[in-house]
Short mmCIF file of C-alpha atoms and ligand atoms in Angstrom, two decimals:
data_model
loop_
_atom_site.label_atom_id
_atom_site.label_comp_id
_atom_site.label_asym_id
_atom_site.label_seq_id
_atom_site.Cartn_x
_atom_site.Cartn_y
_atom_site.Cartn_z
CA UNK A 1 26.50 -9.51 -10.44
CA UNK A 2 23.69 -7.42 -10.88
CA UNK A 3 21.78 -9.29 -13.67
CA UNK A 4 21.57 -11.90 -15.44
CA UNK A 5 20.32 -11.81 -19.06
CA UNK A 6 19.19 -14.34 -21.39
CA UNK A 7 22.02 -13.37 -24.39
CA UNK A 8 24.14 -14.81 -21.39
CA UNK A 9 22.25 -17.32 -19.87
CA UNK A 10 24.29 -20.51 -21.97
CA UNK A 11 27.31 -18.77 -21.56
CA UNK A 12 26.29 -19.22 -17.43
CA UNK A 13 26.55 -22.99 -17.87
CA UNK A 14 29.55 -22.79 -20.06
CA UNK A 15 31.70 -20.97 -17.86
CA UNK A 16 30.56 -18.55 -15.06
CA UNK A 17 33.90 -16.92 -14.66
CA UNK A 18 34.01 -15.72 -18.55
CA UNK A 19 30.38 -15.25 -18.61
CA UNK A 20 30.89 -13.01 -15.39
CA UNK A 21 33.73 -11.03 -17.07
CA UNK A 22 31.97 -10.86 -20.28
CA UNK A 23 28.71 -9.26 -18.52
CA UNK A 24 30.86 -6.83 -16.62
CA UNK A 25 32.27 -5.93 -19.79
CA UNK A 26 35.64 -6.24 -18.77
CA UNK A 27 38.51 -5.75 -21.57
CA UNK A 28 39.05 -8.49 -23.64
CA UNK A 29 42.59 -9.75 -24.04
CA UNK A 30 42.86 -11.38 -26.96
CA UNK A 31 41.04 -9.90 -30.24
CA UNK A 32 37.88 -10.94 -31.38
CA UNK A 33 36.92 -12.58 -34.69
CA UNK A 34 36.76 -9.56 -37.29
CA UNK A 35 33.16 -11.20 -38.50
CA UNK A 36 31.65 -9.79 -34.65
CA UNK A 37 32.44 -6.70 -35.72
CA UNK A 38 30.56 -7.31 -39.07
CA UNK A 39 27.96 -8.85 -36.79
CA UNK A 40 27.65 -5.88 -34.83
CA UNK A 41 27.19 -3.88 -38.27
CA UNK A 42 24.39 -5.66 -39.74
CA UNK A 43 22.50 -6.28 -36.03
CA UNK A 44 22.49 -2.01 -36.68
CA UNK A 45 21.03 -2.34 -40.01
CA UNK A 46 18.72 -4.75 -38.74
CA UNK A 47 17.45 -2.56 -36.17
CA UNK A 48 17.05 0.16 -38.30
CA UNK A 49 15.36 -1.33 -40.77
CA UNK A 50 12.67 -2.80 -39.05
CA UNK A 51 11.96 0.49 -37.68
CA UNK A 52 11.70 1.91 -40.75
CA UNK A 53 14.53 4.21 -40.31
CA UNK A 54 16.34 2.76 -43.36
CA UNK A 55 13.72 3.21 -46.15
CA UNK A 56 15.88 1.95 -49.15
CA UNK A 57 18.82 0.94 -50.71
CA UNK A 58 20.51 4.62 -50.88
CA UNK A 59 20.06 4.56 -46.81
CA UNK A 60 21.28 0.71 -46.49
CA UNK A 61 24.57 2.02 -48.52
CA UNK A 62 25.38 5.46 -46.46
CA UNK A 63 24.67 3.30 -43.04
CA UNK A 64 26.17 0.10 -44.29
CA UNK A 65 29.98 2.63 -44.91
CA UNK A 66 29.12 4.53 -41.74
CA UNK A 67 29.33 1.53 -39.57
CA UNK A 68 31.87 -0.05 -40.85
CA UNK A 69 34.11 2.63 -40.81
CA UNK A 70 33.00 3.29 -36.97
CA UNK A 71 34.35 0.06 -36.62
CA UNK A 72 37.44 0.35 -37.57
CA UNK A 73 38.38 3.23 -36.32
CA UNK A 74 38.18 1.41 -33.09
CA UNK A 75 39.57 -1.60 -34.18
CA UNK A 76 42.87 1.16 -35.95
CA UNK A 77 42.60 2.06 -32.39
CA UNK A 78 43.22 -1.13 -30.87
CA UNK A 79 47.07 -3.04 -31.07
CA UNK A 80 45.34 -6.51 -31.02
CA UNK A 81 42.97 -5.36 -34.07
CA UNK A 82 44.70 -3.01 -36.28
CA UNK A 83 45.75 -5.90 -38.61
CA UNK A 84 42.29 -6.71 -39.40
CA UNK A 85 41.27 -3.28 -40.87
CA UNK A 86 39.59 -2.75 -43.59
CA UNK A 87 37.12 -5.62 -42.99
CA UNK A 88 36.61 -6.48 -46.56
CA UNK A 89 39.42 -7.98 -46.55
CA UNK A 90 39.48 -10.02 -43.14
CA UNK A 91 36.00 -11.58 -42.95
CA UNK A 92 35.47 -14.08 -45.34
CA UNK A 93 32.60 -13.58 -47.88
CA UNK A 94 32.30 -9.98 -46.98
CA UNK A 95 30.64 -9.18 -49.93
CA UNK A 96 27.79 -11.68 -49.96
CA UNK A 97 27.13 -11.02 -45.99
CA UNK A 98 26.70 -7.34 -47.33
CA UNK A 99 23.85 -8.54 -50.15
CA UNK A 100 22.74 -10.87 -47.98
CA UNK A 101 21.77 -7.94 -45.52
CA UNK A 102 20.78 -5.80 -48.33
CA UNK A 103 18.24 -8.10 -48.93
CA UNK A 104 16.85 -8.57 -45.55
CA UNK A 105 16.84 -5.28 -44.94
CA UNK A 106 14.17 -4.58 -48.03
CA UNK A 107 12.44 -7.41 -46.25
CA UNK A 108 12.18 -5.65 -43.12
CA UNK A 109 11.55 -1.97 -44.37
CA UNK A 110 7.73 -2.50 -42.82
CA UNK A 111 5.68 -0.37 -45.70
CA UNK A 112 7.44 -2.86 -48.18
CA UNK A 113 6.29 -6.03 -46.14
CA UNK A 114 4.17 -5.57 -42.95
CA UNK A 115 5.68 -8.89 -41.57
CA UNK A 116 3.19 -11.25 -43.00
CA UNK A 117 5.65 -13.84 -43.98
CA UNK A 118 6.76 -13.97 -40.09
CA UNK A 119 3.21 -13.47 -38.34
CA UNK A 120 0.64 -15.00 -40.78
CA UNK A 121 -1.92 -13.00 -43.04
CA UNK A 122 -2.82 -11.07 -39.07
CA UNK A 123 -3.16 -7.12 -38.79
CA UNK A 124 0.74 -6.38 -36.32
CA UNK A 125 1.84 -3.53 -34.99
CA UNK A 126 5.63 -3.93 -33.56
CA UNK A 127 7.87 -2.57 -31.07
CA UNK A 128 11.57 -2.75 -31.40
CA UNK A 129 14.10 -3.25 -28.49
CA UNK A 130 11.18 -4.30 -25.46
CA UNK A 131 13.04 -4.50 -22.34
CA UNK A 132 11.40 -7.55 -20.25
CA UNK A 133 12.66 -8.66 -16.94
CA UNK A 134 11.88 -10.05 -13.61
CA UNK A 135 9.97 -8.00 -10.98
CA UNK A 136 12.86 -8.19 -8.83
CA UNK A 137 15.17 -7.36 -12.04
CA UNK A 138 17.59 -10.12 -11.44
CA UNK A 139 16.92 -11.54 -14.87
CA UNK A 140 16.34 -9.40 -17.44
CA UNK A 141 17.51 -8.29 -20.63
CA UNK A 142 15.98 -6.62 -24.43
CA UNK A 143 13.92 -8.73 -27.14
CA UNK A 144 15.00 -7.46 -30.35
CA UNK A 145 11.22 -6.98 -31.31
CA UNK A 146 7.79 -7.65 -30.08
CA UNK A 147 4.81 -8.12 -32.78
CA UNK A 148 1.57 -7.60 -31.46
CA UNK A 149 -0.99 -9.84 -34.37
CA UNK A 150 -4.41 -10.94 -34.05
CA UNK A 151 -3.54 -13.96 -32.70
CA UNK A 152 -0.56 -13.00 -29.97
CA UNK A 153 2.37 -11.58 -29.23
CA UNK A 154 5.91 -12.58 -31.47
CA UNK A 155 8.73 -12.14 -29.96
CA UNK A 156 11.24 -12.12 -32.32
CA UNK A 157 15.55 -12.14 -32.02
CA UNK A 158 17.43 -11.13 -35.19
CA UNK A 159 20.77 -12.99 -35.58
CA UNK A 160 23.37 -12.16 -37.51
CA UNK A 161 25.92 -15.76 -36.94
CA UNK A 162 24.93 -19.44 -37.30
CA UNK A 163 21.94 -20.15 -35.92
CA UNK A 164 21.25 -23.67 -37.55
CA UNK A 165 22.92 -26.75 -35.90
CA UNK A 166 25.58 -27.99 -38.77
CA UNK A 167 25.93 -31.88 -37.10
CA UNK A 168 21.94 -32.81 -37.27
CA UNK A 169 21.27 -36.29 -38.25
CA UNK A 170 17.39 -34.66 -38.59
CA UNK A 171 15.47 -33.75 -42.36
CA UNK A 172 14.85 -30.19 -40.01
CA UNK A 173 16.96 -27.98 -39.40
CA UNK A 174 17.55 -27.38 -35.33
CA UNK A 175 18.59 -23.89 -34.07
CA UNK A 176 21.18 -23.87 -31.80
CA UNK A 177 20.46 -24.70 -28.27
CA UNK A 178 21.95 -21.55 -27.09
CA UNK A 179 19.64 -19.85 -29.01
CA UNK A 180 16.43 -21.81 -27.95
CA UNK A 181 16.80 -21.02 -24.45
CA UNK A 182 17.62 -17.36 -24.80
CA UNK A 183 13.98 -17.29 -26.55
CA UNK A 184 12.38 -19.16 -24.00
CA UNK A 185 13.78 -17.06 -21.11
CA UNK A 186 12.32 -14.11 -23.55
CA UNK A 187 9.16 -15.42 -23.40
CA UNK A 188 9.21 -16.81 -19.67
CA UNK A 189 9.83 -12.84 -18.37
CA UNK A 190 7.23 -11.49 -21.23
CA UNK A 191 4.56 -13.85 -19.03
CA UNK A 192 6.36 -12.01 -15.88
CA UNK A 193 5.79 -9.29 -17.18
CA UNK A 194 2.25 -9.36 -18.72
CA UNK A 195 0.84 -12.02 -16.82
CA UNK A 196 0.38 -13.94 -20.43
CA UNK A 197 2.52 -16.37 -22.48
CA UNK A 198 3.70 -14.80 -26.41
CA UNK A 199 2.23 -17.00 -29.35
CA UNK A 200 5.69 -17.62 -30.44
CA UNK A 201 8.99 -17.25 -30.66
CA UNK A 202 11.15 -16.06 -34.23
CA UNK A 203 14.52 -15.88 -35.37
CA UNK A 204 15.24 -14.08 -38.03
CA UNK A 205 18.62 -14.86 -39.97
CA UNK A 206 20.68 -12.92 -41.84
CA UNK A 207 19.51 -14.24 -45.59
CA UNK A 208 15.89 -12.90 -43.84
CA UNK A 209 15.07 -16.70 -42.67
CA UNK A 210 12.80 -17.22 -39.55
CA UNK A 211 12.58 -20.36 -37.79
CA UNK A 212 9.98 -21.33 -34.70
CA UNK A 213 11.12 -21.81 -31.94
CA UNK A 214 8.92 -24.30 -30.04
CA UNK A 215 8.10 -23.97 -26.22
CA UNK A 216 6.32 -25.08 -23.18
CA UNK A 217 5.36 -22.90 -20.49
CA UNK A 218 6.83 -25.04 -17.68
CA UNK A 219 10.10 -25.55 -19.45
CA UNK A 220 10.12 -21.65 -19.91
CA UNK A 221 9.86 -20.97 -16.49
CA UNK A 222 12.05 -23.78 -14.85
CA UNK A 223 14.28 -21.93 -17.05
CA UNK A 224 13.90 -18.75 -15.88
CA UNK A 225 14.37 -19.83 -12.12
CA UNK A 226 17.12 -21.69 -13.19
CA UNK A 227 18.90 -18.06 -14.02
CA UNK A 228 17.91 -16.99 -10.97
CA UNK A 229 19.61 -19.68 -9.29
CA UNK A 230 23.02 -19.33 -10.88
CA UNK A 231 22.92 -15.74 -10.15
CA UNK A 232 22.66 -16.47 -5.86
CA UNK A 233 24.83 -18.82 -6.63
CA UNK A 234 27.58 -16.74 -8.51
CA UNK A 235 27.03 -13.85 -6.12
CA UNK A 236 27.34 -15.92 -2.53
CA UNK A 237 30.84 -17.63 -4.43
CA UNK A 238 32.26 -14.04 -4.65
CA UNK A 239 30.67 -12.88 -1.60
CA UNK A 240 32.30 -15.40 0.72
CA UNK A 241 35.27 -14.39 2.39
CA UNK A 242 36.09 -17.44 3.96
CA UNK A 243 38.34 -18.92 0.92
CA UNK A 244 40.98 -17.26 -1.02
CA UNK A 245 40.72 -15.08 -4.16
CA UNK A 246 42.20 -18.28 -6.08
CA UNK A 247 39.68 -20.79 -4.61
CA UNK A 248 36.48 -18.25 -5.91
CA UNK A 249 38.10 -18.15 -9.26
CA UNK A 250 38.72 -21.94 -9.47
CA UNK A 251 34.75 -22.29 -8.41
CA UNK A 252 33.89 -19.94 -11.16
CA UNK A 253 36.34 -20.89 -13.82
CA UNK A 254 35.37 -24.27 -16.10
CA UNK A 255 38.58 -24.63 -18.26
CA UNK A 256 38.40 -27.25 -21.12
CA UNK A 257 40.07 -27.07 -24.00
CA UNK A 258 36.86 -26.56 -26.19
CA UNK A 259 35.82 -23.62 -23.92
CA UNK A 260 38.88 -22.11 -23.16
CA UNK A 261 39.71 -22.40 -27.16
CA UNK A 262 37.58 -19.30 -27.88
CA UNK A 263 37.73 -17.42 -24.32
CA UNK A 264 39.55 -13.73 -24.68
CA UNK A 265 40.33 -13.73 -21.29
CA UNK A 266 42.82 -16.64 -21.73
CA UNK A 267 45.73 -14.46 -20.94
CA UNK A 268 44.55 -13.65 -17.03
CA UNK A 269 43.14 -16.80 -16.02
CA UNK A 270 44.81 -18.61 -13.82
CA UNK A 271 42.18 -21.72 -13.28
CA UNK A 272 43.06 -21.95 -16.69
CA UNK A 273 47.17 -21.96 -16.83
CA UNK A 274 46.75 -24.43 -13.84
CA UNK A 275 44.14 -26.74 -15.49
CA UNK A 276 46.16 -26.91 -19.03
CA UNK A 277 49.39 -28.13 -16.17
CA UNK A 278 47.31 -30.72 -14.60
CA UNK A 279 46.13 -32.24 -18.18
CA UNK A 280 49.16 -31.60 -20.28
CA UNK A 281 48.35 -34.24 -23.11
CA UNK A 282 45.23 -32.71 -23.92
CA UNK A 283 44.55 -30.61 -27.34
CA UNK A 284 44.94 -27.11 -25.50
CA UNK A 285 45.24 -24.10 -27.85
CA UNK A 286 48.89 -23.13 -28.73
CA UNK A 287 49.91 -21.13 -25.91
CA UNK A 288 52.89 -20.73 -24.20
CA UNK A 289 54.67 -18.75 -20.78
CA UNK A 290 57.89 -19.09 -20.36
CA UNK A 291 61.70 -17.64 -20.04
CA UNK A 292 62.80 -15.70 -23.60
CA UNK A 293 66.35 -17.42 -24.63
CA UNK A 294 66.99 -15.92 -27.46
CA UNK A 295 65.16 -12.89 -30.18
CA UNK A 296 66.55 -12.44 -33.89
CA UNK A 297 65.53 -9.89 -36.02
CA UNK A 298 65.63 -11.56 -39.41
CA UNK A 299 67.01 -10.23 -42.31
CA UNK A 300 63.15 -10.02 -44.08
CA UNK A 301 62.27 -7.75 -40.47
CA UNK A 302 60.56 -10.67 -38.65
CA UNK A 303 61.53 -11.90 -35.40
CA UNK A 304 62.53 -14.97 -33.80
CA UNK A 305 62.50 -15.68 -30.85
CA UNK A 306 63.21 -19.26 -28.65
CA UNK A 307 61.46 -19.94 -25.39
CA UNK A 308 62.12 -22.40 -22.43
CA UNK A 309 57.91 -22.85 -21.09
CA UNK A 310 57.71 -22.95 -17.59
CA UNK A 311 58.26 -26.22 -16.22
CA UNK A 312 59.60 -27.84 -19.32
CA UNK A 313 62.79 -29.26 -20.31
CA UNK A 314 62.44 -28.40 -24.22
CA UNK A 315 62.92 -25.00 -25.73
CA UNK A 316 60.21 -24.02 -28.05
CA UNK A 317 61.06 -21.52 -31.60
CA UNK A 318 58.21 -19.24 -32.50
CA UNK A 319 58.66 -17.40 -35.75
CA UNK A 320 57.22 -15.30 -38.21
CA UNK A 321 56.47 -12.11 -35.97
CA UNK A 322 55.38 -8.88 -37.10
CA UNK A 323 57.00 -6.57 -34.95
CA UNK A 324 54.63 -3.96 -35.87
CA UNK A 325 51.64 -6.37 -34.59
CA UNK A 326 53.40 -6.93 -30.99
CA UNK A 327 54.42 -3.27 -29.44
CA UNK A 328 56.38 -5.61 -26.67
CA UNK A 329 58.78 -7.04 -29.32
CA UNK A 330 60.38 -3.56 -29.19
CA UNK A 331 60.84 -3.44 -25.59
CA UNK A 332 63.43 -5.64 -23.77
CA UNK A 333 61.94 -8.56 -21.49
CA UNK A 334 62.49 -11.53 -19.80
CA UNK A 335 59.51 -13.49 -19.80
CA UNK A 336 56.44 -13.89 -22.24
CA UNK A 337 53.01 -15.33 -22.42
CA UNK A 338 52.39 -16.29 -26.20
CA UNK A 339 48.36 -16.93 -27.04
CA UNK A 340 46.83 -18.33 -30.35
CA UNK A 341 50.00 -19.75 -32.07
CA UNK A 342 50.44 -21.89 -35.26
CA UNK A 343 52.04 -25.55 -34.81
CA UNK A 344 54.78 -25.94 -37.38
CA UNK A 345 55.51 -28.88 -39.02
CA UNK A 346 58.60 -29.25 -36.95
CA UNK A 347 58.11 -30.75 -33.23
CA UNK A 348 58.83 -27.50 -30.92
CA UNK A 349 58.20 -25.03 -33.37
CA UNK A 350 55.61 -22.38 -33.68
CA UNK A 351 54.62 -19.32 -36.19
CA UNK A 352 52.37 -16.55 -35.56
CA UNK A 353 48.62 -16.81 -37.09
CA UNK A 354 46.29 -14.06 -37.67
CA UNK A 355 45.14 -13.72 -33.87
CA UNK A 356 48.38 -14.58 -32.25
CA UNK A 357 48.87 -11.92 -29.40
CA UNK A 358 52.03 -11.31 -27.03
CA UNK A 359 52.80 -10.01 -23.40
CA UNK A 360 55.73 -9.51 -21.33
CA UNK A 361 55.60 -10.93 -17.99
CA UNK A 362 57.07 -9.83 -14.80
S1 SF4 B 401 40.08 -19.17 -20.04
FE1 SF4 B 401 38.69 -20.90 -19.79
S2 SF4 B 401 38.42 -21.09 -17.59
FE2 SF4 B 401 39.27 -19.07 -17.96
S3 SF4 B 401 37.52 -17.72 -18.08
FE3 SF4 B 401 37.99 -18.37 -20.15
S4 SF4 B 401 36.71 -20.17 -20.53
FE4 SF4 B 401 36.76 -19.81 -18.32
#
């Protein structure tokens, strides 16, 4: 591990095996929410709008269709994804996340508003995308913007998911705790960088919302060594050769079913196959390895097919399968893995759900 970034710094405490695989941008192998690739459109938008490269609602339409149609033509491209194309009709509320960016966007376009609702009545001048790291550069990673006012610096993250706690017994709302310490890891390297702490911290939402995010300088930098630590640490785990490659991925790997739930690297990890063995009665996600016994092709085209897991006694029936959403129904094999299924109502039986995905084992 090169880096460490502060996007990534929660995902560090969560799990440092997926957090290492999702840094080193290894292939995902099961498919992502459709509403990330959504995400990914309007964090473009967002971008360009607050550099003024989107100067009205004629350029928010022509970029809004040209991104989404670069996404999926990757996601066409993709066996996991294909079934999610066109996006309209996979993410929920499409069409209000689409006026809801429309209208941040004219909030952003900076001759329309020069940011006075985020900064104060101050004279700013902005810069988008500020890379800020570490001398050393073992923590680093971009602020979305910087606003430089009267009174300070801004830095300021643009976020196109939840960003308000939904369980808060509070009268204010609380951003996500993920999200507070990416910030403050923003602002500890903008002080490493500039020798001088930003007047605050702002995320923006999607509906063009901005909450504070509140900080203390000695929190902000515990924090920041804090990354630094975990990095050594994650670095002198894979560079010790004194263990086996299974004991560096069980000191890496944190499997819990709340974790594990939403982790696309389910299918390779074997800390977690071994973990979901040692606690069988806890709520895992529906997945299951094991010998095939049996595959019908139904007379409506869907398939079958009956399962005896490893080290069970019970055979398990999963139905409902697309055989044009699983390329390895077509091909003859022994063994499966089966990820993301759909209890039935029936003990021991299964269907296939919108992200249910398929291999073949040796
Ligand atoms: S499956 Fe679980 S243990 Fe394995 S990398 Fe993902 S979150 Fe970590």
């Amino acid at each position: 591990m090169k880096r460490i970034t502060p996007s990534q710094f929660s995902a560090f405490n969560e799990c440092k095996l997926k957090a290492i695989l999702q840094s080193n941008k290894v292939n995902t192998l099961l498919p992502p929410h459709p509403s990330a690739h959504l995400g990914t459109v309007i964090h473009k938008i967002f971008e360009k709008s607050s550099s003024g490269e989107i100067t009205g609602d004629d350029d928010f339409k022509t970029d809004w269709d040209s991104y989404i149609q670069e996404e999926e033509i990757q996601m066409s491209l993709s066996w996991m994804e294909k079934h999610f194309v066109p996006l309209e009709k996979s993410v929920q509320n499409y069409e209000v996340k689409k006026q809801q960016c429309l209208l941040s966007m004219r909030n952003m376009i900076p001759s329309q508003l020069p940011h006075s609702e985020i900064t104060g009545n101050f004279h700013t001048t902005k810069s988008e995308e500020v890379w800020l790291q570490t001398p050393d550069g073992k923590v680093g990673g971009y602020a979305d913007a910087i606003m430089y006012t009267d009174a300070g610096d801004v830095i300021v993250d643009y976020k196109t998911g939840s960003i308000i706690e939904s369980e808060n017994n509070s009268s204010e709302p609380i951003v996500h705790e993920n999200i507070q310490l990416q910030l403050k890891l923003y602002a500890a390297l903008y002080n490493s960088m500039n020798a001088k702490w930003p007047v605050s911290l702002k995320i923006v939402g999607m509906n063009g919302d901005f909450y504070d995010i509140q900080f203390d300088e000695d929190e902000c930098s515990d924090l920041l060594f804090e990354a630094g630590q975990i990095l050594k640490e994650i670095n002198s785990t894979i560079t010790n050769t004194s263990g086996s490659y299974e004991l560096m991925l069980n000191r890496l790997a944190s499997p819990s079913p709340q974790g594990c739930r939403f982790c696309s690297y389910r299918p390779g990890c074997l800390p977690y196959w071994e973990q979901r063995d040692v606690e069988q009665e806890i709520d895992w996600p529906y997945d299951v390895k094991g010998i095939v016994v049996d595959k019908k092709r139904l007379g409506n085209g869907l398939v079958l097919i009956t399962i005896m897991p490893d080290g069970q006694s019970n055979a398990i029936k999963v139905r409902v399968l697309h055989p044009n959403r699983h390329p390895v129904l077509d091909n003859s094999y022994d063994k499966v893995s089966i990820f993301s299924m759909i209890a039935d109502n029936v003990p021991d039986n299964y269907k296939e759900g919108l992200f249910t995905t398929i291999y073949s084992m040796s």
